[in-house]
mmCIF file of C-alpha atoms in Angstrom:
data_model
loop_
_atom_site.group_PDB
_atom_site.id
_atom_site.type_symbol
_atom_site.label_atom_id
_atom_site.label_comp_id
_atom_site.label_asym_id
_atom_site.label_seq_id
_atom_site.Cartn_x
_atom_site.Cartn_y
_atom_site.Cartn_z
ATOM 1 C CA UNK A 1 -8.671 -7.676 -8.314
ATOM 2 C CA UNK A 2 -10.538 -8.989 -5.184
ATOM 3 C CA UNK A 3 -11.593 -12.695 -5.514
ATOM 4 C CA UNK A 4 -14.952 -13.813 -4.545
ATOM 5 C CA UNK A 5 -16.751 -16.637 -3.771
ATOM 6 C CA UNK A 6 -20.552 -18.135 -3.310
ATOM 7 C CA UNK A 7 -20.053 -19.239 0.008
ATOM 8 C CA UNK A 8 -23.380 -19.105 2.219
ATOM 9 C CA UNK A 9 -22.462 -19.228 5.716
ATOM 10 C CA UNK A 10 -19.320 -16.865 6.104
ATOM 11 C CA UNK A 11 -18.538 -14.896 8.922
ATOM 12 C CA UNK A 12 -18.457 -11.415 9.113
ATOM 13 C CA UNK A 13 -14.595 -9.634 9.933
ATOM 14 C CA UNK A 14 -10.798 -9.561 8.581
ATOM 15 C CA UNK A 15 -8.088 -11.607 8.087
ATOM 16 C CA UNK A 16 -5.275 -9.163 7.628
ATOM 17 C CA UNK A 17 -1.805 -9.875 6.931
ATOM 18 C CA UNK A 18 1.398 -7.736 6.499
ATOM 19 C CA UNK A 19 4.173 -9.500 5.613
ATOM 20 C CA UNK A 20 7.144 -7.353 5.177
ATOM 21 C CA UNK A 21 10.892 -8.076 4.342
ATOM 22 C CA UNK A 22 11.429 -9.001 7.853
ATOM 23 C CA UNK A 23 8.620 -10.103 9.454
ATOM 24 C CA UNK A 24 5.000 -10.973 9.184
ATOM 25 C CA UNK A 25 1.986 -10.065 11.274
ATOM 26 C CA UNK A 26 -1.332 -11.818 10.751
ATOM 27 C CA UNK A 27 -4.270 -10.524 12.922
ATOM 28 C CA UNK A 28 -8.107 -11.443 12.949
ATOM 29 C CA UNK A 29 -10.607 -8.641 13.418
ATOM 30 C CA UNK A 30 -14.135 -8.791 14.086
ATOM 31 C CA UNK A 31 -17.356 -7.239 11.983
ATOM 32 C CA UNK A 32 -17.387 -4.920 15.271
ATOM 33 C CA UNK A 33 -13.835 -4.260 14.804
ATOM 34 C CA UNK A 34 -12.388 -6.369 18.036
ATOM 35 C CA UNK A 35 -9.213 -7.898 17.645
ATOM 36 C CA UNK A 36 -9.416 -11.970 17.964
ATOM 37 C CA UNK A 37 -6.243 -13.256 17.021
ATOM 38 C CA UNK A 38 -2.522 -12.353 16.325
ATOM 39 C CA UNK A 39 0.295 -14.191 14.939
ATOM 40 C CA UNK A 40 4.029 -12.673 14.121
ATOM 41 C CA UNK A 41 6.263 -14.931 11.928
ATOM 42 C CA UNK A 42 9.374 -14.114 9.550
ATOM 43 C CA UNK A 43 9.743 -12.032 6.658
ATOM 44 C CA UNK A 44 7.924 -13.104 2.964
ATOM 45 C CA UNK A 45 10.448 -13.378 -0.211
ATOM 46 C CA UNK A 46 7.752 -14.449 -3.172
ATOM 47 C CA UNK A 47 10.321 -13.220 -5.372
ATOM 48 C CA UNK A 48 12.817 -15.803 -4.395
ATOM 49 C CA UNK A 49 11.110 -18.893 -3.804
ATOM 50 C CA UNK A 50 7.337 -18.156 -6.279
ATOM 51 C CA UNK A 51 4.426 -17.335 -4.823
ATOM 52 C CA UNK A 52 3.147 -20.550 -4.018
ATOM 53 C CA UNK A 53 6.045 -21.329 -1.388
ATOM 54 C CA UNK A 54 5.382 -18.357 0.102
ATOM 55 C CA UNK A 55 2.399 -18.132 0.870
ATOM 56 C CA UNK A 56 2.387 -21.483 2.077
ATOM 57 C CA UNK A 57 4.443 -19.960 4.628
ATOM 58 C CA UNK A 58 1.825 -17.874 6.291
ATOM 59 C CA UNK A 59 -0.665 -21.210 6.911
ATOM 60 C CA UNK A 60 0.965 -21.427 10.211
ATOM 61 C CA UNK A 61 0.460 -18.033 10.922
ATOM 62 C CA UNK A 62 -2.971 -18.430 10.017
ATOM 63 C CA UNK A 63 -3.589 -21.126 11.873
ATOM 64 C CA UNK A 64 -1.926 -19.641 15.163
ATOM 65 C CA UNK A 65 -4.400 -16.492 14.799
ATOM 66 C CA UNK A 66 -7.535 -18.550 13.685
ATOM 67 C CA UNK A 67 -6.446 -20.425 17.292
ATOM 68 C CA UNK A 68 -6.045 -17.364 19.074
ATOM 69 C CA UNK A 69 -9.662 -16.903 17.999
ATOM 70 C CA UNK A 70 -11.695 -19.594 18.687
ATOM 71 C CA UNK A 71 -11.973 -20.232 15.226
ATOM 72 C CA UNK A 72 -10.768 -23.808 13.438
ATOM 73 C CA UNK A 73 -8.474 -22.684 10.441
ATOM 74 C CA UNK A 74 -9.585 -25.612 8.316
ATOM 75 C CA UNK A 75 -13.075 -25.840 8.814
ATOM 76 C CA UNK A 76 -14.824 -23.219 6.124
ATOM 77 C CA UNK A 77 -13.769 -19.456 5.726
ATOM 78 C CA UNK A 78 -12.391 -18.091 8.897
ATOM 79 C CA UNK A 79 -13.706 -14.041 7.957
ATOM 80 C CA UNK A 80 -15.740 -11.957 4.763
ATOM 81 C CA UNK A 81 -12.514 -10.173 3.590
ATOM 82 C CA UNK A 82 -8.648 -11.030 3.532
ATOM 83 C CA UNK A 83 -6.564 -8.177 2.696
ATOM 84 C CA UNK A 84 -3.040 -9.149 2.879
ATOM 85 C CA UNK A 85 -0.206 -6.262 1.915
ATOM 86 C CA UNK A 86 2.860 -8.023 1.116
ATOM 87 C CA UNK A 87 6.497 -7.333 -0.049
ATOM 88 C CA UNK A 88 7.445 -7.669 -3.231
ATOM 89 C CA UNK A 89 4.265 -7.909 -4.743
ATOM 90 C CA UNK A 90 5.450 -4.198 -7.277
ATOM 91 C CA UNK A 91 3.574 -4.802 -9.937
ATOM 92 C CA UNK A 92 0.352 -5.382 -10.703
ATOM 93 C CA UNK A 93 0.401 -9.276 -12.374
ATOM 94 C CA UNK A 94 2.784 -9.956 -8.745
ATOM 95 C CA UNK A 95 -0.296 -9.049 -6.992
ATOM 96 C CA UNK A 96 -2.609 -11.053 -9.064
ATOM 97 C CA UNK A 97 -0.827 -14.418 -8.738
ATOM 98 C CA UNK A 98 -0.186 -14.135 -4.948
ATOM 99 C CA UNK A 99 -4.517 -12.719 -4.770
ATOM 100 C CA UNK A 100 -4.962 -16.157 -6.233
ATOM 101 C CA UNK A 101 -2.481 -18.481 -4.290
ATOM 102 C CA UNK A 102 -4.035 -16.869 -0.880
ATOM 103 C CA UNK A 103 -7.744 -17.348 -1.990
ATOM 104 C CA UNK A 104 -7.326 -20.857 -3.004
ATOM 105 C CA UNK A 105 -6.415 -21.614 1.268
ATOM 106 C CA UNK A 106 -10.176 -20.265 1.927
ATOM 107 C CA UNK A 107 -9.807 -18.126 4.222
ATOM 108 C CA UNK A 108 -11.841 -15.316 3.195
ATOM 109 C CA UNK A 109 -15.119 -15.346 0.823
ATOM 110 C CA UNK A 110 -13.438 -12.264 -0.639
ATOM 111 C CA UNK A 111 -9.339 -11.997 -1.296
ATOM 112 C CA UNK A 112 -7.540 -8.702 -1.834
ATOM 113 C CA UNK A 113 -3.556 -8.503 -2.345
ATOM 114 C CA UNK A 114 -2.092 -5.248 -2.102
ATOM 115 C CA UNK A 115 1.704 -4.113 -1.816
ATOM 116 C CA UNK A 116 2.610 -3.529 1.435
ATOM 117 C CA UNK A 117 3.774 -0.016 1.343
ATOM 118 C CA UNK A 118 -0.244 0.820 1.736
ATOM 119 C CA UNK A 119 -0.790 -0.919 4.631
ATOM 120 C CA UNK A 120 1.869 1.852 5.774
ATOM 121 C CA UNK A 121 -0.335 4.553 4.291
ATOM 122 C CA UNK A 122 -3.677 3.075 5.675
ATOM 123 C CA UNK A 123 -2.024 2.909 9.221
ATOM 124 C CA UNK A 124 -1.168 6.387 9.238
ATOM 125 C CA UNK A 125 -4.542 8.515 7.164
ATOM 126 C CA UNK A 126 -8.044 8.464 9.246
ATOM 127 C CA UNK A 127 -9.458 7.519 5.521
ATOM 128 C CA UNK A 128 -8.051 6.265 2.688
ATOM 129 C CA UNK A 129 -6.748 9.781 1.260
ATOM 130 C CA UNK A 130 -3.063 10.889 0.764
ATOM 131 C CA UNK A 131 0.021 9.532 -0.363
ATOM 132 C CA UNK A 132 3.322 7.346 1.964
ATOM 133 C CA UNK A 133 6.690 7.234 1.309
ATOM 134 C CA UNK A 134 8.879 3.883 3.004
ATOM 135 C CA UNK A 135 12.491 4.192 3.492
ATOM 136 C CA UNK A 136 13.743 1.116 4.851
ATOM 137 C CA UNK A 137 16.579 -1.024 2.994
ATOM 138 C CA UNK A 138 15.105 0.512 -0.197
ATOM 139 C CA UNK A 139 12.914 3.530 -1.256
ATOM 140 C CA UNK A 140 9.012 3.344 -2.312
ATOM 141 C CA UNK A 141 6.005 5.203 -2.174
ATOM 142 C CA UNK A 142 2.111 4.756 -2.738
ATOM 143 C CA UNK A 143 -1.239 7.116 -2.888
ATOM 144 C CA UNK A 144 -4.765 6.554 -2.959
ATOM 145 C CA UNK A 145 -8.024 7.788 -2.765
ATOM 146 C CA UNK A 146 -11.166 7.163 -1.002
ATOM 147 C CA UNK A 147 -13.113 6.587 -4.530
ATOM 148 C CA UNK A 148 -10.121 3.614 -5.464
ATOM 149 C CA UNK A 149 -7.998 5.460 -7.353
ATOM 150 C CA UNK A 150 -4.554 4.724 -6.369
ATOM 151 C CA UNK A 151 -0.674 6.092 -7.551
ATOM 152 C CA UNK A 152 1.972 3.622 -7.624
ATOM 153 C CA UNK A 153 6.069 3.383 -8.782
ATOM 154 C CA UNK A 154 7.614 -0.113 -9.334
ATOM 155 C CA UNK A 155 10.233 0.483 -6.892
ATOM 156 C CA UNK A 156 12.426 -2.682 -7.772
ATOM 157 C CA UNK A 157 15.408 -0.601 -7.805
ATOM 158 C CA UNK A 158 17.811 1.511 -10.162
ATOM 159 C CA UNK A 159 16.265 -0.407 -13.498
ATOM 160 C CA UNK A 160 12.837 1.472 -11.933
ATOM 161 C CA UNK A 161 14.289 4.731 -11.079
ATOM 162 C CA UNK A 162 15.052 4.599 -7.713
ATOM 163 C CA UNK A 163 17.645 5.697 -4.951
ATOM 164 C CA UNK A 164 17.164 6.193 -1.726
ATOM 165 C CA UNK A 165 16.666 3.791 1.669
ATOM 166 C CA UNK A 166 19.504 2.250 3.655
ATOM 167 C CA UNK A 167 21.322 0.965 1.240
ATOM 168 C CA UNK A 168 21.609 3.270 -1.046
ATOM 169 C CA UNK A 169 22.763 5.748 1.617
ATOM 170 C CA UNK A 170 24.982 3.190 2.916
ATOM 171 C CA UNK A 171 27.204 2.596 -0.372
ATOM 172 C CA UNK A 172 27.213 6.151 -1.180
ATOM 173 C CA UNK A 173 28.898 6.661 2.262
ATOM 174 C CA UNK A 174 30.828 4.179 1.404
ATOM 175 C CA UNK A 175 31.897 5.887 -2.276
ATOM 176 C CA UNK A 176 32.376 9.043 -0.954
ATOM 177 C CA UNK A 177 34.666 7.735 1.856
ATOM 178 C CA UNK A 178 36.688 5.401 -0.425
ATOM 179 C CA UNK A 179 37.619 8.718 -2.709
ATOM 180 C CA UNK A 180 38.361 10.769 0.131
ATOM 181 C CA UNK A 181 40.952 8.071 1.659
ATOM 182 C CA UNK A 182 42.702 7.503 -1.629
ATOM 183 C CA UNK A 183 42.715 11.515 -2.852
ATOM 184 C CA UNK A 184 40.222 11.127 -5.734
ATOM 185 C CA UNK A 185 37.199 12.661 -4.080
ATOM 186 C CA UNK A 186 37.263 15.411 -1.421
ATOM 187 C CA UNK A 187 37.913 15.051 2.341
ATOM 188 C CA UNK A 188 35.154 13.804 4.549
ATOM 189 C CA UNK A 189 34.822 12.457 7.945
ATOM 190 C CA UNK A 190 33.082 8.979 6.668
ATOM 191 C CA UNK A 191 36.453 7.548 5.809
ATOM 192 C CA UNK A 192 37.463 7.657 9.392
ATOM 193 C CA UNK A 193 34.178 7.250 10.983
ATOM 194 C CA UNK A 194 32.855 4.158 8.485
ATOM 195 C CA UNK A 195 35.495 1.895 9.194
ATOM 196 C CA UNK A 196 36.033 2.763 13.054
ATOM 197 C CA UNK A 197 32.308 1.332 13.760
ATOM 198 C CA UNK A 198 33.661 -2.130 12.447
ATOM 199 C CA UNK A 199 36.556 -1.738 14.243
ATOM 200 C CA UNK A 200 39.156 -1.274 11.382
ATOM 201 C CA UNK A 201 41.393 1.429 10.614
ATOM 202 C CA UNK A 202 41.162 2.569 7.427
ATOM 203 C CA UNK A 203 38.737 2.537 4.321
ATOM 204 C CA UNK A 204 41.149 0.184 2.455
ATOM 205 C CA UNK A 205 40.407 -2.271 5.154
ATOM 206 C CA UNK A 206 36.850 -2.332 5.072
ATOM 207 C CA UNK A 207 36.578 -2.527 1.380
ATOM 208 C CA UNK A 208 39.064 -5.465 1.684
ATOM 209 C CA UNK A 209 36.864 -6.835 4.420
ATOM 210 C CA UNK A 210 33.707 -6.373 2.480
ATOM 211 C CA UNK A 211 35.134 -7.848 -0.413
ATOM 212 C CA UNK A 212 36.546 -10.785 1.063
ATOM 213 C CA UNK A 213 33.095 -11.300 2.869
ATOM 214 C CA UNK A 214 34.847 -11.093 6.241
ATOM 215 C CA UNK A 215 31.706 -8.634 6.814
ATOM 216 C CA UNK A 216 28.959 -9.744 5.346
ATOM 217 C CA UNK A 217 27.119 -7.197 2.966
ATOM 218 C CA UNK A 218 24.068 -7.423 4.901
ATOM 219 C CA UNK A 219 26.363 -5.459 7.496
ATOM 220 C CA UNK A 220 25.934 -2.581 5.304
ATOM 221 C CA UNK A 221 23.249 -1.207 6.685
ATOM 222 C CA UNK A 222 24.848 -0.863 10.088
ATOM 223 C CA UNK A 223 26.377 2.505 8.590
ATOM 224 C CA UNK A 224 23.469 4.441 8.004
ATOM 225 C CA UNK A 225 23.412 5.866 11.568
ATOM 226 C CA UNK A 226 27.174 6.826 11.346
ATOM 227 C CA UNK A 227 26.171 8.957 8.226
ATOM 228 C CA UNK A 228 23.573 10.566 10.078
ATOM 229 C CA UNK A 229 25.989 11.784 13.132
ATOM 230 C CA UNK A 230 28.267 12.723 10.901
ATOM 231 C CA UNK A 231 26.009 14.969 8.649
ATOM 232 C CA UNK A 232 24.316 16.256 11.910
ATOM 233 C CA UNK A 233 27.971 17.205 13.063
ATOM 234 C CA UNK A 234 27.583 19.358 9.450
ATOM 235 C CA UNK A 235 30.680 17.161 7.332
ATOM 236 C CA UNK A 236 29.571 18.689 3.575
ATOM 237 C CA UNK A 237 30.056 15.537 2.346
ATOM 238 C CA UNK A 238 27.390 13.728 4.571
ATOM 239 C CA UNK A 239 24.853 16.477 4.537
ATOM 240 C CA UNK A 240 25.091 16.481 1.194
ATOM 241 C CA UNK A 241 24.109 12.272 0.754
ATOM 242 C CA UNK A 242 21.266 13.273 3.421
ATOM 243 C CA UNK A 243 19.501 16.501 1.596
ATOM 244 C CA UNK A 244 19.874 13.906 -1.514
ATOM 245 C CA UNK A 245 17.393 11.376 0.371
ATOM 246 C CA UNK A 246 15.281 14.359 1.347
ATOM 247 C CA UNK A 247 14.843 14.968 -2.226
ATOM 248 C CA UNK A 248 13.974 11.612 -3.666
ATOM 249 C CA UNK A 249 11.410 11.473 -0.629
ATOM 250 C CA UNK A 250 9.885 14.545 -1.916
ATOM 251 C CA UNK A 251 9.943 14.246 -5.363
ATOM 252 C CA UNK A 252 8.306 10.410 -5.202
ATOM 253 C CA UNK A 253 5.578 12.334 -2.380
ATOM 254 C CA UNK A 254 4.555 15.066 -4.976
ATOM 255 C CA UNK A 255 4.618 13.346 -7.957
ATOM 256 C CA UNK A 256 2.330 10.849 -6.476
ATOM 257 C CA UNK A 257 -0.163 13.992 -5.203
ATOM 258 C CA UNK A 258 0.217 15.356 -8.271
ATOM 259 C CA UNK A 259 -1.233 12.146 -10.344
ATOM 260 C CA UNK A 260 -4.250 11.629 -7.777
ATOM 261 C CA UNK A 261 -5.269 15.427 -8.032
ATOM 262 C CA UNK A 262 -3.713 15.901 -4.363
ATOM 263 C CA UNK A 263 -1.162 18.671 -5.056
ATOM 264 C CA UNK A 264 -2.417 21.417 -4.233
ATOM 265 C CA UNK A 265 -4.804 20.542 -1.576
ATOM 266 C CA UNK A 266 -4.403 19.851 2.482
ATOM 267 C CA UNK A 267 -3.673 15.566 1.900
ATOM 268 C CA UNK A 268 -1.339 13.560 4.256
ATOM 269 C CA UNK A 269 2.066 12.366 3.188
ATOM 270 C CA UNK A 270 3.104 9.275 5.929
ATOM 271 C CA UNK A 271 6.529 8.572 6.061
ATOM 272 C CA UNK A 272 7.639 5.339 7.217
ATOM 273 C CA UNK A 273 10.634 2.769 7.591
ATOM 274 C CA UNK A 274 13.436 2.403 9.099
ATOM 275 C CA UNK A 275 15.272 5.233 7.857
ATOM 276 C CA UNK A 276 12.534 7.922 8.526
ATOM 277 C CA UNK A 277 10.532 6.936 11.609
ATOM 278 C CA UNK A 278 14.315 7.485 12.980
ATOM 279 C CA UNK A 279 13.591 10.745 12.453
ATOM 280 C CA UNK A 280 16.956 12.535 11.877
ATOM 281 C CA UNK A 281 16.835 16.115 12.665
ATOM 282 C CA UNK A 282 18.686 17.320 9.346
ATOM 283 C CA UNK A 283 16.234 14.827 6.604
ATOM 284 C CA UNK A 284 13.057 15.758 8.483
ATOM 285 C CA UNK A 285 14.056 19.495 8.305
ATOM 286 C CA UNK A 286 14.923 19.333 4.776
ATOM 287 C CA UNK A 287 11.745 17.131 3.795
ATOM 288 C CA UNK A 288 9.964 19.256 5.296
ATOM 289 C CA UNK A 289 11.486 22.542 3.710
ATOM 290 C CA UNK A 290 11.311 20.900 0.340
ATOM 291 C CA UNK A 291 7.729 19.687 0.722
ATOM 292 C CA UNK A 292 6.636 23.008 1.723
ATOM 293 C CA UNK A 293 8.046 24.283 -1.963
ATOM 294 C CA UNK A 294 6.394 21.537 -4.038
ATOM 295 C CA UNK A 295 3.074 20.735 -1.856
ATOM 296 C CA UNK A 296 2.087 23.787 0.338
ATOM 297 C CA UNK A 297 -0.719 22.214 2.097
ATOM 298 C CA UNK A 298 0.548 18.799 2.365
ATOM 299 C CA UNK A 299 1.423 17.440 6.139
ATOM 300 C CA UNK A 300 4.284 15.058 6.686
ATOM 301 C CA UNK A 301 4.182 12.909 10.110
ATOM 302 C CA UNK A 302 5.729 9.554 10.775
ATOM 303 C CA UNK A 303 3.373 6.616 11.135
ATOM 304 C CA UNK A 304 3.530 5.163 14.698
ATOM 305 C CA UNK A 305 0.993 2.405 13.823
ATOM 306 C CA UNK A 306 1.856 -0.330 12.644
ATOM 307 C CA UNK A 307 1.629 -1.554 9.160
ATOM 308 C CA UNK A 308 -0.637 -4.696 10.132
ATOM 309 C CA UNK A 309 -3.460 -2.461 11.473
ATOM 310 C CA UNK A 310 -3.414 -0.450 7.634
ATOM 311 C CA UNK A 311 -4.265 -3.710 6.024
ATOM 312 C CA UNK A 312 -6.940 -4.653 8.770
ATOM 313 C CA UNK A 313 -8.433 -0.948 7.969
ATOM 314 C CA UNK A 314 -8.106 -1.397 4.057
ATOM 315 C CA UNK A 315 -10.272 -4.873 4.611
ATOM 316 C CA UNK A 316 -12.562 -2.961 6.436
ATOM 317 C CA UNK A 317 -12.811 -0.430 4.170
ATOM 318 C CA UNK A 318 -14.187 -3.185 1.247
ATOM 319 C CA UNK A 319 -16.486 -4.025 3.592
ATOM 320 C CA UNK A 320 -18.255 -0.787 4.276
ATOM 321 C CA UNK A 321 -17.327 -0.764 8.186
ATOM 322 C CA UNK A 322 -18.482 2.315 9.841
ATOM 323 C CA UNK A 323 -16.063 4.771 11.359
ATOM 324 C CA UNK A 324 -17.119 3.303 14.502
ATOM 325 C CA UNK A 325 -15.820 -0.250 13.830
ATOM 326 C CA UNK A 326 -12.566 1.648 12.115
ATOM 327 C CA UNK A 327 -11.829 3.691 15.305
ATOM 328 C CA UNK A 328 -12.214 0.615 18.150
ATOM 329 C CA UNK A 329 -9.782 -1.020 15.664
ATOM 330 C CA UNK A 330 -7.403 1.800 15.795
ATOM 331 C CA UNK A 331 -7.453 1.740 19.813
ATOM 332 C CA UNK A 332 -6.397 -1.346 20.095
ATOM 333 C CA UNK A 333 -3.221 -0.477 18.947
ATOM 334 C CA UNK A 334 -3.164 3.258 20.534
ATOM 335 C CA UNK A 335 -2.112 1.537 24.066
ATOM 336 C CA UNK A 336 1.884 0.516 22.605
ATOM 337 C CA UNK A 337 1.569 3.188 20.818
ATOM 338 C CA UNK A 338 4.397 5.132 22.118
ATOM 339 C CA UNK A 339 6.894 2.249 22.959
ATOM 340 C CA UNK A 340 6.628 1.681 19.180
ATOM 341 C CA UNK A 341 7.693 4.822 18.806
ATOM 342 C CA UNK A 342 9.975 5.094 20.654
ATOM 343 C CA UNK A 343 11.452 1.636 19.100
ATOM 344 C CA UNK A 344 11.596 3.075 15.652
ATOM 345 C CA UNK A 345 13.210 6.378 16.693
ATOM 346 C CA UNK A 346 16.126 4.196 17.390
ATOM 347 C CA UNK A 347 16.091 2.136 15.421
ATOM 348 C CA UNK A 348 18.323 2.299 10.860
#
């Protein structure tokens, strides 16, 4: 992949773009690695309404950054490269159609679509080199290496393999408390502690509620944290959903350094999302533990970057920026650095 074009007269420089579940950030960088523009807009769902549609939805964005700029959005190619790392693009032909839909706006002589779990590992690895792991509503995890090479899972769910992120942990709080209120399943403090944080008193009336839609499902994420208080406060039942989230984090982390070579030498495994830039005494400390088993020299750390400056750095990267360029791009974003941090420690 990576669309090209003849144009003559292009400027040098980025448009990146990560558009996540949630929200989108757009941002125009320089041949000297300057930041011109920025633009934040909502989150990007190609799977829902096609590809077209959606990316029709980041024009605006485009536009707002191009402005931002100095730079008219509609009058030639705004930069060289546009490297855009979007959600929901999991396989391969995903990224292909939404490469083309994005190239055929002209932004960029050259158009590369990647998912956006590596914008997450680009944000957090000085070079292209190691593998990320992203636990937000769901589970997913990328590697790559500086020659191209990269290691991949479809991540679309339990069809795919997967368990782990928000909302897996959420319903199996939920299962586990539901058995432990009615007597099949063993005691655990979830069943009081689940339904308390919506106010009820009893499992059987948040399952009714839930059922009846009287709390949405997209409310189901709100009991994540509880799970994690309650497994810190050492309920077996809770530590044991937690260690089980530790393990699917490791075993996507070493299988993916295993298949680029990396498992057995010192390579960086970023965590990121929701779920683990929270960093949770109990799943760090087993993550770690279990990484140290199956990856010695590995090194876990939670990205504090964020995601947008990855795919600004992977654009770079195609075009042959020096580490120069790369590092005035990364302190741009060093000054917020902490209150990001500090943001994502509390936040699901």
């Amino acid at each position: 992949m990576g669309l090209t074009t003849s144009e003559p007269s292009v400027p040098g420089g980025v448009l990146a773009i990560d558009a996540g579940n949630s929200k989108t950030d757009v941002v125009i960088v320089a041949a000297d690695g300057s930041v011109l523009g920025t633009a934040r807009g909502g989150g990007f769902h190609p799977h829902r309404i096609g590809a077209a549609k959606a990316v029709a939805g980041l024009a605006p964005l485009v536009a707002l950054a191009a402005h931002g700029a100095g730079l008219a959005p509609d009058g030639g190619p705004l930069v060289e490269q546009v490297s855009a790392c979007l959600a929901n693009a999991d396989f391969p032909v995903e990224e292909q159609r939404l490469e083309l839909a994005l190239h055929g706006y002209g932004w960029g002589r050259r158009t590369q679509v990647a998912n956006d779990t590596f914008a997450i590992l680009r944000a957090g690895v000085a070079e292209p080199r190691g593998v990320a792991v992203v636990c937000g509503a769901g589970i997913n995890c990328v590697g790559m290496l500086p020659d191209g090479r990269t290691a991949r899972f479809p991540a679309v769910g339990r069809i795919s393999g997967d368990w782990g992120g928000g909302a897996e942990l959420a319903e199996e709080a939920l299962w586990w408390a539901a058995r432990a209120e009615d007597g099949r399943g063993e005691p655990t403090a979830l069943a009081a502690v689940l339904p308390a944080h919506f106010g009820l008193g009893s499992m059987y009336a948040l399952i009714e509620a839930l059922h009846l839609q009287e709390i949405a499902a997209t409310r189901k994420h709100e009991m994540v944290p509880p799970l994690f208080r309650v497994a810190a406060e050492g309920d077996p039942v809770a530590v044991r959903i937690v260690r089980r989230q530790a393990d699917e984090v490791v075993a996507l982390a070493s299988v993916a350094l295993d298949r680029l070579g990396l498992l057995a030498e010192e390579a960086a495994v970023v965590l990121g999302g929701g779920v683990l830039a929270a960093r949770h005494p109990l799943l760090m400390d087993t993550i770690a533990d279990r990484l140290a088993a199956a990856a010695p020299k590995a090194v876990a750390h939670v990205v504090t970057a964020p995601p947008v400056l990855g795919a600004a750095l992977l654009g770079l990267d195609r075009l042959a920026a020096s580490d120069g360029v790369r590092a005035r791009l990364r302190r741009h974003y060093e000054a917020d650095a902490p209150q990001r941090a500090k943001t994502q420690q509390t936040g699901n």
